Amino acid sequence: MGGAFLAAAVLARVGSRIGLPTIPLFILAGILLGPHTPGIVLVADPHDLEMLSALGLVLLLFYLGLEFHLDDLKAGGRRMALAGGAYLALNVGAGLGFGFALGWGTSEALVLAGVLGISSSAIVTKVLVDLGRIGNPETRPILGIIVVEDVFLALYLAALQPILSGADSLAAAAVDGAKAFGFLLALGLAARFGTRLISKLINTKDDELLVISFLGAAVLVAGISEWFGVADAIGAFMVGLMLGSTSSGERILKLVHPLRDAFGAIFFFAFGLSINPGDLPVVLWAVLAAVAVTLAMNVLAGIATAKLYGFGPQATANISTTLVARGEFALILATMAAGAGLDERLAPFIAGYVLVLAVLAPLVAGRSHWLARILPGGRDTALTPIR
């Protein structure tokens, strides 16, 4: 574990000197020191860091929830749902069409619809933090789209499981979906009406007790979320949403910051451990085609979202590029596909696709002004500061 932290830190320091973002460098550290590349093998089994990686994802989304206040949900609920729905319709629809075009099979196409359709909450969060865009106006709809995606994710996994397992029981899928939706509804009601009670329970002047309290709450609810068929990330996000509205919200935000950074780095390092570069040449052209489809759909989704909110070309470009990354959900689907005995090309395809976009996303997000300049009215962005 110590080697993982230090390797990530060394590569990130080197990269920062030449202007590279940290996410792809953390992933690269995992690839270079994992079991699939020659040389030093720091971690032979990626599962050895599984719990630390999960904690990193939980803390990233918990922090996101702290930043995303309940007032934002109340004020933009309808537009948030429309923006999220448009994003999913474009990306999931394109992913399904791409899956059928490859000709690997119907079950494989359904898996690819999810892989190409859902962005990475962890990477999106890290990109927003690294680029200092948390306070930007367009960040609210970006976070709203992530919330809608996570709700869809829970329902999609519940519906896909019986298909991949060969089960023909729609009733079982409906029960799983209802259980997930019911738990999400309960979390939403607690966030909406339980803030005062939660504020009294969490409030303390002692920083040590506050850290233990919010960390325990975030991890516990994340674990319960998985039991109900909801992504652990969305459970942690909802806890952050609740605690961010309490009187201790500002203190929690400061205290969780170093924890988020440390374990977030391990999340991306562990992701790199799971990638076998030797499998990628077989599916290289399919990966590049899928990346092109994703980039195009994200631009269209960014334009649609910007029209809903009345944003200009720079905000449109920020939305389009920030949501490009794919990550943890795609890896979950890859695991499910392998367990179901689907086409053996699917796993390396997903790994390659996720890796390319994980590296590309921070780079294109940091240079979103290039896209803004070719959008309608974008020439004016060349005369204004870019953020």
mmCIF file of C-alpha atoms in Angstrom:
data_model
loop_
_atom_site.group_PDB
_atom_site.id
_atom_site.type_symbol
_atom_site.label_atom_id
_atom_site.label_comp_id
_atom_site.label_asym_id
_atom_site.label_seq_id
_atom_site.Cartn_x
_atom_site.Cartn_y
_atom_site.Cartn_z
ATOM 1 C CA MET A 1 0.000 0.000 0.000
ATOM 2 C CA GLY A 2 2.855 2.356 0.853
ATOM 3 C CA GLY A 3 4.459 1.628 -2.499
ATOM 4 C CA ALA A 4 1.196 2.385 -4.265
ATOM 5 C CA PHE A 5 0.905 5.776 -2.563
ATOM 6 C CA LEU A 6 4.538 6.662 -3.299
ATOM 7 C CA ALA A 7 4.449 5.473 -6.919
ATOM 8 C CA ALA A 8 1.333 7.517 -7.585
ATOM 9 C CA ALA A 9 2.913 10.544 -5.903
ATOM 10 C CA VAL A 10 6.195 10.325 -7.831
ATOM 11 C CA LEU A 11 4.540 10.009 -11.235
ATOM 12 C CA ALA A 12 2.053 12.773 -10.422
ATOM 13 C CA ARG A 13 4.903 15.108 -9.379
ATOM 14 C CA VAL A 14 6.763 14.411 -12.629
ATOM 15 C CA GLY A 15 3.598 14.908 -14.662
ATOM 16 C CA SER A 16 2.679 18.168 -12.949
ATOM 17 C CA ARG A 17 5.981 19.672 -14.088
ATOM 18 C CA ILE A 18 4.988 19.177 -17.724
ATOM 19 C CA GLY A 19 1.336 20.093 -17.236
ATOM 20 C CA LEU A 20 -0.258 16.608 -17.227
ATOM 21 C CA PRO A 21 -3.328 15.891 -15.044
ATOM 22 C CA THR A 22 -2.961 13.435 -12.174
ATOM 23 C CA ILE A 23 -5.672 10.894 -13.086
ATOM 24 C CA PRO A 24 -3.958 9.211 -16.077
ATOM 25 C CA LEU A 25 -0.660 9.242 -14.169
ATOM 26 C CA PHE A 26 -2.177 7.414 -11.191
ATOM 27 C CA ILE A 27 -3.613 4.867 -13.654
ATOM 28 C CA LEU A 28 -0.254 4.562 -15.425
ATOM 29 C CA ALA A 29 1.446 3.853 -12.090
ATOM 30 C CA GLY A 30 -0.964 0.960 -11.557
ATOM 31 C CA ILE A 31 -0.332 -0.440 -15.040
ATOM 32 C CA LEU A 32 3.462 -0.245 -14.725
ATOM 33 C CA LEU A 33 3.582 -1.811 -11.245
ATOM 34 C CA GLY A 34 0.806 -4.363 -11.756
ATOM 35 C CA PRO A 35 0.911 -8.052 -12.710
ATOM 36 C CA HIS A 36 0.386 -7.517 -16.450
ATOM 37 C CA THR A 37 3.594 -5.642 -17.301
ATOM 38 C CA PRO A 38 7.261 -6.752 -17.055
ATOM 39 C CA GLY A 39 9.507 -5.435 -14.323
ATOM 40 C CA ILE A 40 8.662 -4.734 -10.686
ATOM 41 C CA VAL A 41 5.295 -6.150 -9.610
ATOM 42 C CA LEU A 42 4.232 -4.143 -6.606
ATOM 43 C CA VAL A 43 0.726 -5.650 -6.365
ATOM 44 C CA ALA A 44 0.282 -9.125 -7.847
ATOM 45 C CA ASP A 45 -3.470 -9.305 -7.247
ATOM 46 C CA PRO A 46 -5.594 -6.169 -7.907
ATOM 47 C CA HIS A 47 -8.112 -7.449 -5.360
ATOM 48 C CA ASP A 48 -5.561 -6.779 -2.607
ATOM 49 C CA LEU A 49 -6.422 -3.071 -2.879
ATOM 50 C CA GLU A 50 -10.127 -3.584 -3.489
ATOM 51 C CA MET A 51 -11.327 -2.211 -0.150
ATOM 52 C CA LEU A 52 -9.023 0.821 -0.289
ATOM 53 C CA SER A 53 -10.145 1.457 -3.873
ATOM 54 C CA ALA A 54 -13.799 1.284 -2.840
ATOM 55 C CA LEU A 55 -13.091 3.723 -0.004
ATOM 56 C CA GLY A 56 -11.518 6.110 -2.515
ATOM 57 C CA LEU A 57 -14.648 6.043 -4.675
ATOM 58 C CA VAL A 58 -16.877 6.545 -1.633
ATOM 59 C CA LEU A 59 -14.879 9.578 -0.482
ATOM 60 C CA LEU A 60 -14.823 11.127 -3.960
ATOM 61 C CA LEU A 61 -18.610 10.958 -4.231
ATOM 62 C CA PHE A 62 -19.132 11.943 -0.600
ATOM 63 C CA TYR A 63 -17.140 15.116 -1.291
ATOM 64 C CA LEU A 64 -19.225 15.714 -4.405
ATOM 65 C CA GLY A 65 -22.397 15.476 -2.310
ATOM 66 C CA LEU A 66 -21.031 18.017 0.160
ATOM 67 C CA GLU A 67 -20.545 20.479 -2.704
ATOM 68 C CA PHE A 68 -23.948 19.789 -4.260
ATOM 69 C CA HIS A 69 -26.434 21.503 -1.955
ATOM 70 C CA LEU A 70 -30.090 20.567 -1.560
ATOM 71 C CA ASP A 71 -31.106 24.001 -2.812
ATOM 72 C CA ASP A 72 -29.559 23.098 -6.172
ATOM 73 C CA LEU A 73 -31.767 20.016 -6.392
ATOM 74 C CA LYS A 74 -34.892 21.940 -5.437
ATOM 75 C CA ALA A 75 -34.227 24.766 -7.876
ATOM 76 C CA GLY A 76 -33.185 22.689 -10.890
ATOM 77 C CA GLY A 77 -34.962 19.356 -10.499
ATOM 78 C CA ARG A 78 -36.939 19.468 -13.757
ATOM 79 C CA ARG A 79 -34.101 20.777 -15.912
ATOM 80 C CA MET A 80 -31.698 18.362 -14.222
ATOM 81 C CA ALA A 81 -33.951 15.421 -15.132
ATOM 82 C CA LEU A 82 -34.289 16.646 -18.732
ATOM 83 C CA ALA A 83 -30.526 17.152 -19.093
ATOM 84 C CA GLY A 84 -29.778 13.740 -17.601
ATOM 85 C CA GLY A 85 -32.433 12.087 -19.749
ATOM 86 C CA ALA A 86 -31.047 13.685 -22.908
ATOM 87 C CA TYR A 87 -27.510 12.614 -22.006
ATOM 88 C CA LEU A 88 -28.582 9.014 -21.383
ATOM 89 C CA ALA A 89 -30.766 8.855 -24.506
ATOM 90 C CA LEU A 90 -27.890 9.973 -26.726
ATOM 91 C CA ASN A 91 -25.095 7.956 -25.138
ATOM 92 C CA VAL A 92 -26.923 4.758 -24.170
ATOM 93 C CA GLY A 93 -28.741 4.754 -27.529
ATOM 94 C CA ALA A 94 -25.465 5.220 -29.400
ATOM 95 C CA GLY A 95 -23.840 2.501 -27.291
ATOM 96 C CA LEU A 96 -26.615 0.039 -28.085
ATOM 97 C CA GLY A 97 -26.379 0.820 -31.805
ATOM 98 C CA PHE A 98 -22.598 0.475 -31.683
ATOM 99 C CA GLY A 99 -22.916 -2.877 -29.901
ATOM 100 C CA PHE A 100 -25.227 -4.258 -32.594
ATOM 101 C CA ALA A 101 -22.950 -2.859 -35.318
ATOM 102 C CA LEU A 102 -20.023 -4.868 -33.919
ATOM 103 C CA GLY A 103 -22.091 -8.042 -34.300
ATOM 104 C CA TRP A 104 -20.917 -9.667 -31.069
ATOM 105 C CA GLY A 105 -24.411 -10.610 -29.877
ATOM 106 C CA THR A 106 -27.503 -9.115 -28.220
ATOM 107 C CA SER A 107 -26.314 -9.553 -24.623
ATOM 108 C CA GLU A 108 -22.977 -8.011 -25.566
ATOM 109 C CA ALA A 109 -24.779 -5.057 -27.165
ATOM 110 C CA LEU A 110 -26.745 -4.471 -23.962
ATOM 111 C CA VAL A 111 -23.514 -4.473 -21.968
ATOM 112 C CA LEU A 112 -21.919 -2.016 -24.412
ATOM 113 C CA ALA A 113 -24.952 0.271 -24.141
ATOM 114 C CA GLY A 114 -24.164 0.673 -20.437
ATOM 115 C CA VAL A 115 -20.410 0.925 -20.976
ATOM 116 C CA LEU A 116 -20.693 3.723 -23.556
ATOM 117 C CA GLY A 117 -23.669 5.364 -21.875
ATOM 118 C CA ILE A 118 -22.553 6.084 -18.288
ATOM 119 C CA SER A 119 -19.761 8.495 -17.380
ATOM 120 C CA SER A 120 -17.361 7.970 -14.476
ATOM 121 C CA SER A 121 -18.502 9.805 -11.345
ATOM 122 C CA ALA A 122 -15.047 9.467 -9.797
ATOM 123 C CA ILE A 123 -13.120 10.904 -12.741
ATOM 124 C CA VAL A 124 -15.667 13.662 -13.374
ATOM 125 C CA THR A 125 -15.396 14.702 -9.726
ATOM 126 C CA LYS A 126 -11.586 14.711 -9.828
ATOM 127 C CA VAL A 127 -11.538 16.720 -13.073
ATOM 128 C CA LEU A 128 -13.864 19.366 -11.623
ATOM 129 C CA VAL A 129 -11.736 19.665 -8.491
ATOM 130 C CA ASP A 130 -8.399 19.721 -10.335
ATOM 131 C CA LEU A 131 -9.562 22.389 -12.795
ATOM 132 C CA GLY A 132 -11.133 24.543 -10.076
ATOM 133 C CA ARG A 133 -14.588 24.413 -11.668
ATOM 134 C CA ILE A 134 -16.640 23.316 -8.669
ATOM 135 C CA GLY A 135 -18.132 26.817 -8.370
ATOM 136 C CA ASN A 136 -18.819 27.283 -12.103
ATOM 137 C CA PRO A 137 -22.492 27.659 -13.175
ATOM 138 C CA GLU A 138 -22.288 24.702 -15.583
ATOM 139 C CA THR A 139 -21.024 22.408 -12.820
ATOM 140 C CA ARG A 140 -24.536 22.144 -11.318
ATOM 141 C CA PRO A 141 -26.059 20.500 -14.408
ATOM 142 C CA ILE A 142 -22.940 18.315 -14.744
ATOM 143 C CA LEU A 143 -23.488 17.022 -11.211
ATOM 144 C CA GLY A 144 -27.203 16.710 -11.912
ATOM 145 C CA ILE A 145 -26.489 14.500 -14.916
ATOM 146 C CA ILE A 146 -24.272 12.315 -12.713
ATOM 147 C CA VAL A 147 -27.128 11.915 -10.212
ATOM 148 C CA VAL A 148 -29.582 10.936 -12.979
ATOM 149 C CA GLU A 149 -26.991 8.512 -14.375
ATOM 150 C CA ASP A 150 -26.529 6.857 -10.991
ATOM 151 C CA VAL A 151 -30.284 6.374 -10.593
ATOM 152 C CA PHE A 152 -30.403 4.867 -14.089
ATOM 153 C CA LEU A 153 -27.343 2.760 -13.241
ATOM 154 C CA ALA A 154 -29.095 1.088 -10.310
ATOM 155 C CA LEU A 155 -32.152 0.243 -12.395
ATOM 156 C CA TYR A 156 -30.091 -0.869 -15.399
ATOM 157 C CA LEU A 157 -27.970 -3.263 -13.370
ATOM 158 C CA ALA A 158 -31.084 -4.756 -11.805
ATOM 159 C CA ALA A 159 -32.650 -5.292 -15.240
ATOM 160 C CA LEU A 160 -29.450 -6.575 -16.878
ATOM 161 C CA GLN A 161 -28.554 -9.158 -14.234
ATOM 162 C CA PRO A 162 -31.284 -11.717 -15.124
ATOM 163 C CA ILE A 163 -30.514 -11.273 -18.843
ATOM 164 C CA LEU A 164 -26.815 -12.007 -18.396
ATOM 165 C CA SER A 165 -27.467 -14.885 -16.039
ATOM 166 C CA GLY A 166 -29.934 -16.456 -18.485
ATOM 167 C CA ALA A 167 -32.850 -16.064 -16.095
ATOM 168 C CA ASP A 168 -36.249 -15.506 -17.665
ATOM 169 C CA SER A 169 -37.913 -14.055 -14.573
ATOM 170 C CA LEU A 170 -38.992 -10.490 -15.270
ATOM 171 C CA ALA A 171 -40.659 -10.507 -11.854
ATOM 172 C CA ALA A 172 -37.287 -10.945 -10.128
ATOM 173 C CA ALA A 173 -35.827 -8.062 -12.137
ATOM 174 C CA ALA A 174 -38.833 -5.896 -11.250
ATOM 175 C CA VAL A 175 -38.424 -6.693 -7.533
ATOM 176 C CA ASP A 176 -34.709 -5.792 -7.642
ATOM 177 C CA GLY A 177 -35.482 -2.553 -9.462
ATOM 178 C CA ALA A 178 -38.230 -1.639 -6.996
ATOM 179 C CA LYS A 179 -35.935 -2.360 -4.040
ATOM 180 C CA ALA A 180 -33.221 -0.107 -5.472
ATOM 181 C CA PHE A 181 -35.663 2.675 -6.296
ATOM 182 C CA GLY A 182 -37.274 2.434 -2.848
ATOM 183 C CA PHE A 183 -33.919 2.814 -1.134
ATOM 184 C CA LEU A 184 -33.021 5.807 -3.294
ATOM 185 C CA LEU A 185 -36.385 7.360 -2.438
ATOM 186 C CA ALA A 186 -35.757 6.810 1.291
ATOM 187 C CA LEU A 187 -32.348 8.498 1.022
ATOM 188 C CA GLY A 188 -33.893 11.386 -0.887
ATOM 189 C CA LEU A 189 -36.602 11.881 1.756
ATOM 190 C CA ALA A 190 -33.999 11.777 4.536
ATOM 191 C CA ALA A 191 -31.959 14.425 2.708
ATOM 192 C CA ARG A 192 -35.049 16.561 2.170
ATOM 193 C CA PHE A 193 -36.730 16.382 5.574
ATOM 194 C CA GLY A 194 -34.134 15.055 8.032
ATOM 195 C CA THR A 195 -31.495 17.787 7.869
ATOM 196 C CA ARG A 196 -32.256 19.288 11.290
ATOM 197 C CA LEU A 197 -32.138 15.937 13.072
ATOM 198 C CA ILE A 198 -28.960 14.913 11.225
ATOM 199 C CA SER A 199 -27.371 18.262 12.091
ATOM 200 C CA LYS A 200 -27.984 17.659 15.812
ATOM 201 C CA LEU A 201 -26.614 14.122 15.649
ATOM 202 C CA ILE A 202 -23.428 15.031 13.752
ATOM 203 C CA ASN A 203 -22.602 18.327 15.465
ATOM 204 C CA THR A 204 -19.535 18.321 17.723
ATOM 205 C CA LYS A 205 -16.681 20.732 18.421
ATOM 206 C CA ASP A 206 -14.135 17.904 18.419
ATOM 207 C CA ASP A 207 -12.634 17.378 14.919
ATOM 208 C CA GLU A 208 -11.620 13.807 15.730
ATOM 209 C CA LEU A 209 -15.181 12.815 16.628
ATOM 210 C CA LEU A 210 -16.544 14.647 13.585
ATOM 211 C CA VAL A 211 -14.191 12.789 11.217
ATOM 212 C CA ILE A 212 -15.109 9.422 12.730
ATOM 213 C CA SER A 213 -18.810 10.275 12.539
ATOM 214 C CA PHE A 214 -18.997 11.434 8.920
ATOM 215 C CA LEU A 215 -16.612 8.734 7.685
ATOM 216 C CA GLY A 216 -18.621 6.035 9.434
ATOM 217 C CA ALA A 217 -21.901 7.401 8.061
ATOM 218 C CA ALA A 218 -20.596 7.616 4.483
ATOM 219 C CA VAL A 219 -19.081 4.127 4.434
ATOM 220 C CA LEU A 220 -22.025 2.485 6.230
ATOM 221 C CA VAL A 221 -24.660 3.955 3.919
ATOM 222 C CA ALA A 222 -22.493 3.088 0.897
ATOM 223 C CA GLY A 223 -22.384 -0.538 2.067
ATOM 224 C CA ILE A 224 -26.140 -0.638 2.713
ATOM 225 C CA SER A 225 -26.699 0.876 -0.750
ATOM 226 C CA GLU A 226 -24.893 -2.052 -2.377
ATOM 227 C CA TRP A 227 -27.067 -4.471 -0.431
ATOM 228 C CA PHE A 228 -30.148 -2.770 -1.904
ATOM 229 C CA GLY A 229 -28.732 -2.943 -5.427
ATOM 230 C CA VAL A 230 -27.731 0.737 -5.579
ATOM 231 C CA ALA A 231 -24.164 1.788 -6.421
ATOM 232 C CA ASP A 232 -22.153 2.468 -3.266
ATOM 233 C CA ALA A 233 -21.089 5.763 -4.826
ATOM 234 C CA ILE A 234 -24.629 7.153 -4.923
ATOM 235 C CA GLY A 235 -25.161 6.180 -1.270
ATOM 236 C CA ALA A 236 -22.058 8.128 -0.287
ATOM 237 C CA PHE A 237 -23.184 11.027 -2.468
ATOM 238 C CA MET A 238 -26.535 11.185 -0.665
ATOM 239 C CA VAL A 239 -24.810 11.215 2.745
ATOM 240 C CA GLY A 240 -22.651 14.103 1.558
ATOM 241 C CA LEU A 241 -25.778 15.858 0.329
ATOM 242 C CA MET A 242 -27.362 15.531 3.779
ATOM 243 C CA LEU A 243 -24.289 16.554 5.793
ATOM 244 C CA GLY A 244 -23.405 19.437 3.478
ATOM 245 C CA SER A 245 -26.621 21.195 4.497
ATOM 246 C CA THR A 246 -25.917 20.899 8.244
ATOM 247 C CA SER A 247 -24.195 23.438 10.484
ATOM 248 C CA SER A 248 -21.046 21.268 10.343
ATOM 249 C CA GLY A 249 -20.973 21.144 6.535
ATOM 250 C CA GLU A 250 -18.103 23.597 6.019
ATOM 251 C CA ARG A 251 -15.900 21.865 8.601
ATOM 252 C CA ILE A 252 -16.609 18.450 7.110
ATOM 253 C CA LEU A 253 -15.663 19.757 3.668
ATOM 254 C CA LYS A 254 -12.226 20.818 4.941
ATOM 255 C CA LEU A 255 -11.630 17.684 7.016
ATOM 256 C CA VAL A 256 -12.505 15.221 4.235
ATOM 257 C CA HIS A 257 -10.285 16.939 1.660
ATOM 258 C CA PRO A 258 -6.973 15.124 2.435
ATOM 259 C CA LEU A 259 -8.767 11.784 2.841
ATOM 260 C CA ARG A 260 -10.426 12.242 -0.544
ATOM 261 C CA ASP A 261 -7.113 13.016 -2.250
ATOM 262 C CA ALA A 262 -5.206 10.116 -0.696
ATOM 263 C CA PHE A 263 -7.734 7.345 -1.237
ATOM 264 C CA GLY A 264 -8.879 8.777 -4.572
ATOM 265 C CA ALA A 265 -5.328 8.228 -5.825
ATOM 266 C CA ILE A 266 -5.527 4.580 -4.717
ATOM 267 C CA PHE A 267 -8.836 4.176 -6.608
ATOM 268 C CA PHE A 268 -7.188 5.175 -9.897
ATOM 269 C CA PHE A 269 -4.021 3.199 -9.110
ATOM 270 C CA ALA A 270 -6.102 0.050 -8.500
ATOM 271 C CA PHE A 271 -7.937 0.683 -11.755
ATOM 272 C CA GLY A 272 -4.578 0.614 -13.546
ATOM 273 C CA LEU A 273 -3.699 -2.709 -11.895
ATOM 274 C CA SER A 274 -6.657 -4.370 -13.621
ATOM 275 C CA ILE A 275 -5.590 -3.390 -17.160
ATOM 276 C CA ASN A 276 -3.583 -5.841 -19.275
ATOM 277 C CA PRO A 277 -1.997 -3.861 -22.135
ATOM 278 C CA GLY A 278 -1.305 -7.096 -24.046
ATOM 279 C CA ASP A 279 -5.027 -7.656 -24.663
ATOM 280 C CA LEU A 280 -5.621 -4.283 -26.292
ATOM 281 C CA PRO A 281 -4.280 -4.746 -29.880
ATOM 282 C CA VAL A 282 -7.044 -7.268 -30.703
ATOM 283 C CA VAL A 283 -9.774 -4.687 -30.147
ATOM 284 C CA LEU A 284 -7.858 -1.498 -30.985
ATOM 285 C CA TRP A 285 -10.018 -0.359 -33.919
ATOM 286 C CA ALA A 286 -13.253 -1.072 -32.077
ATOM 287 C CA VAL A 287 -11.966 0.943 -29.098
ATOM 288 C CA LEU A 288 -11.013 3.923 -31.286
ATOM 289 C CA ALA A 289 -14.416 3.838 -33.022
ATOM 290 C CA ALA A 290 -16.209 3.727 -29.655
ATOM 291 C CA VAL A 291 -14.143 6.689 -28.391
ATOM 292 C CA ALA A 292 -15.120 8.693 -31.479
ATOM 293 C CA VAL A 293 -18.811 7.866 -30.946
ATOM 294 C CA THR A 294 -18.590 8.899 -27.284
ATOM 295 C CA LEU A 295 -16.899 12.216 -28.085
ATOM 296 C CA ALA A 296 -19.563 13.032 -30.678
ATOM 297 C CA MET A 297 -22.467 12.116 -28.394
ATOM 298 C CA ASN A 298 -21.014 14.145 -25.529
ATOM 299 C CA VAL A 299 -20.802 17.246 -27.707
ATOM 300 C CA LEU A 300 -24.455 16.800 -28.711
ATOM 301 C CA ALA A 301 -25.462 16.217 -25.096
ATOM 302 C CA GLY A 302 -23.470 19.281 -24.007
ATOM 303 C CA ILE A 303 -25.257 21.431 -26.598
ATOM 304 C CA ALA A 304 -28.663 20.114 -25.493
ATOM 305 C CA THR A 305 -27.880 20.763 -21.805
ATOM 306 C CA ALA A 306 -26.533 24.256 -22.533
ATOM 307 C CA LYS A 307 -29.748 25.156 -24.388
ATOM 308 C CA LEU A 308 -31.807 24.052 -21.391
ATOM 309 C CA TYR A 309 -29.780 26.289 -19.071
ATOM 310 C CA GLY A 310 -29.061 29.151 -21.471
ATOM 311 C CA PHE A 311 -25.271 28.726 -21.343
ATOM 312 C CA GLY A 312 -22.736 30.099 -23.814
ATOM 313 C CA PRO A 313 -20.145 28.199 -25.889
ATOM 314 C CA GLN A 314 -17.491 27.923 -23.146
ATOM 315 C CA ALA A 315 -19.911 26.392 -20.641
ATOM 316 C CA THR A 316 -21.204 24.108 -23.411
ATOM 317 C CA ALA A 317 -17.655 22.939 -24.108
ATOM 318 C CA ASN A 318 -17.003 22.397 -20.378
ATOM 319 C CA ILE A 319 -20.093 20.183 -20.071
ATOM 320 C CA SER A 320 -19.240 18.217 -23.226
ATOM 321 C CA THR A 321 -15.638 17.499 -22.227
ATOM 322 C CA THR A 322 -16.020 16.973 -18.464
ATOM 323 C CA LEU A 323 -18.476 14.080 -18.862
ATOM 324 C CA VAL A 324 -16.376 12.171 -21.413
ATOM 325 C CA ALA A 325 -14.673 9.814 -18.924
ATOM 326 C CA ARG A 326 -15.875 6.253 -18.421
ATOM 327 C CA GLY A 327 -14.730 4.171 -15.460
ATOM 328 C CA GLU A 328 -16.066 2.235 -12.499
ATOM 329 C CA PHE A 329 -19.484 1.283 -13.934
ATOM 330 C CA ALA A 330 -17.866 -0.013 -17.131
ATOM 331 C CA LEU A 331 -15.540 -2.200 -15.060
ATOM 332 C CA ILE A 332 -18.507 -3.590 -13.118
ATOM 333 C CA LEU A 333 -20.164 -4.505 -16.429
ATOM 334 C CA ALA A 334 -16.929 -6.121 -17.655
ATOM 335 C CA THR A 335 -16.893 -8.326 -14.551
ATOM 336 C CA MET A 336 -20.556 -9.265 -15.061
ATOM 337 C CA ALA A 337 -19.933 -10.063 -18.738
ATOM 338 C CA ALA A 338 -16.959 -12.302 -17.911
ATOM 339 C CA GLY A 339 -19.011 -14.156 -15.316
ATOM 340 C CA ALA A 340 -21.817 -14.689 -17.843
ATOM 341 C CA GLY A 341 -19.420 -16.179 -20.401
ATOM 342 C CA LEU A 342 -20.032 -13.530 -23.070
ATOM 343 C CA ASP A 343 -17.727 -12.814 -26.024
ATOM 344 C CA GLU A 344 -14.102 -12.926 -24.848
ATOM 345 C CA ARG A 345 -13.317 -9.732 -26.779
ATOM 346 C CA LEU A 346 -15.629 -7.765 -24.497
ATOM 347 C CA ALA A 347 -13.294 -7.556 -21.461
ATOM 348 C CA PRO A 348 -10.220 -6.203 -23.327
ATOM 349 C CA PHE A 349 -12.457 -3.853 -25.315
ATOM 350 C CA ILE A 350 -13.922 -2.362 -22.125
ATOM 351 C CA ALA A 351 -10.487 -2.083 -20.508
ATOM 352 C CA GLY A 352 -9.031 -0.328 -23.553
ATOM 353 C CA TYR A 353 -12.023 1.969 -23.987
ATOM 354 C CA VAL A 354 -12.022 3.010 -20.343
ATOM 355 C CA LEU A 355 -8.252 3.516 -20.314
ATOM 356 C CA VAL A 356 -8.252 5.740 -23.410
ATOM 357 C CA LEU A 357 -11.081 7.907 -22.086
ATOM 358 C CA ALA A 358 -9.645 8.026 -18.560
ATOM 359 C CA VAL A 359 -6.446 9.451 -20.043
ATOM 360 C CA LEU A 360 -8.194 11.622 -22.631
ATOM 361 C CA ALA A 361 -10.914 13.114 -20.421
ATOM 362 C CA PRO A 362 -8.739 15.296 -18.140
ATOM 363 C CA LEU A 363 -6.727 16.458 -21.151
ATOM 364 C CA VAL A 364 -9.723 17.517 -23.255
ATOM 365 C CA ALA A 365 -11.505 19.034 -20.244
ATOM 366 C CA GLY A 366 -8.483 21.224 -19.541
ATOM 367 C CA ARG A 367 -8.475 22.364 -23.161
ATOM 368 C CA SER A 368 -12.222 22.809 -23.592
ATOM 369 C CA HIS A 369 -11.655 26.301 -25.025
ATOM 370 C CA TRP A 370 -10.518 24.631 -28.256
ATOM 371 C CA LEU A 371 -13.986 23.114 -28.640
ATOM 372 C CA ALA A 372 -15.677 26.345 -27.506
ATOM 373 C CA ARG A 373 -14.060 28.265 -30.367
ATOM 374 C CA ILE A 374 -15.697 26.095 -33.047
ATOM 375 C CA LEU A 375 -19.160 26.172 -31.434
ATOM 376 C CA PRO A 376 -21.659 28.876 -32.519
ATOM 377 C CA GLY A 377 -20.542 32.183 -30.995
ATOM 378 C CA GLY A 378 -17.294 30.594 -29.893
ATOM 379 C CA ARG A 379 -14.936 33.101 -31.436
ATOM 380 C CA ASP A 380 -15.642 35.460 -28.564
ATOM 381 C CA THR A 381 -14.191 32.927 -26.096
ATOM 382 C CA ALA A 382 -10.723 33.576 -27.488
ATOM 383 C CA LEU A 383 -10.919 37.051 -25.950
ATOM 384 C CA THR A 384 -12.012 35.964 -22.468
ATOM 385 C CA PRO A 385 -10.229 34.044 -19.657
ATOM 386 C CA ILE A 386 -10.809 30.270 -19.810
ATOM 387 C CA ARG A 387 -11.766 28.268 -16.758
#
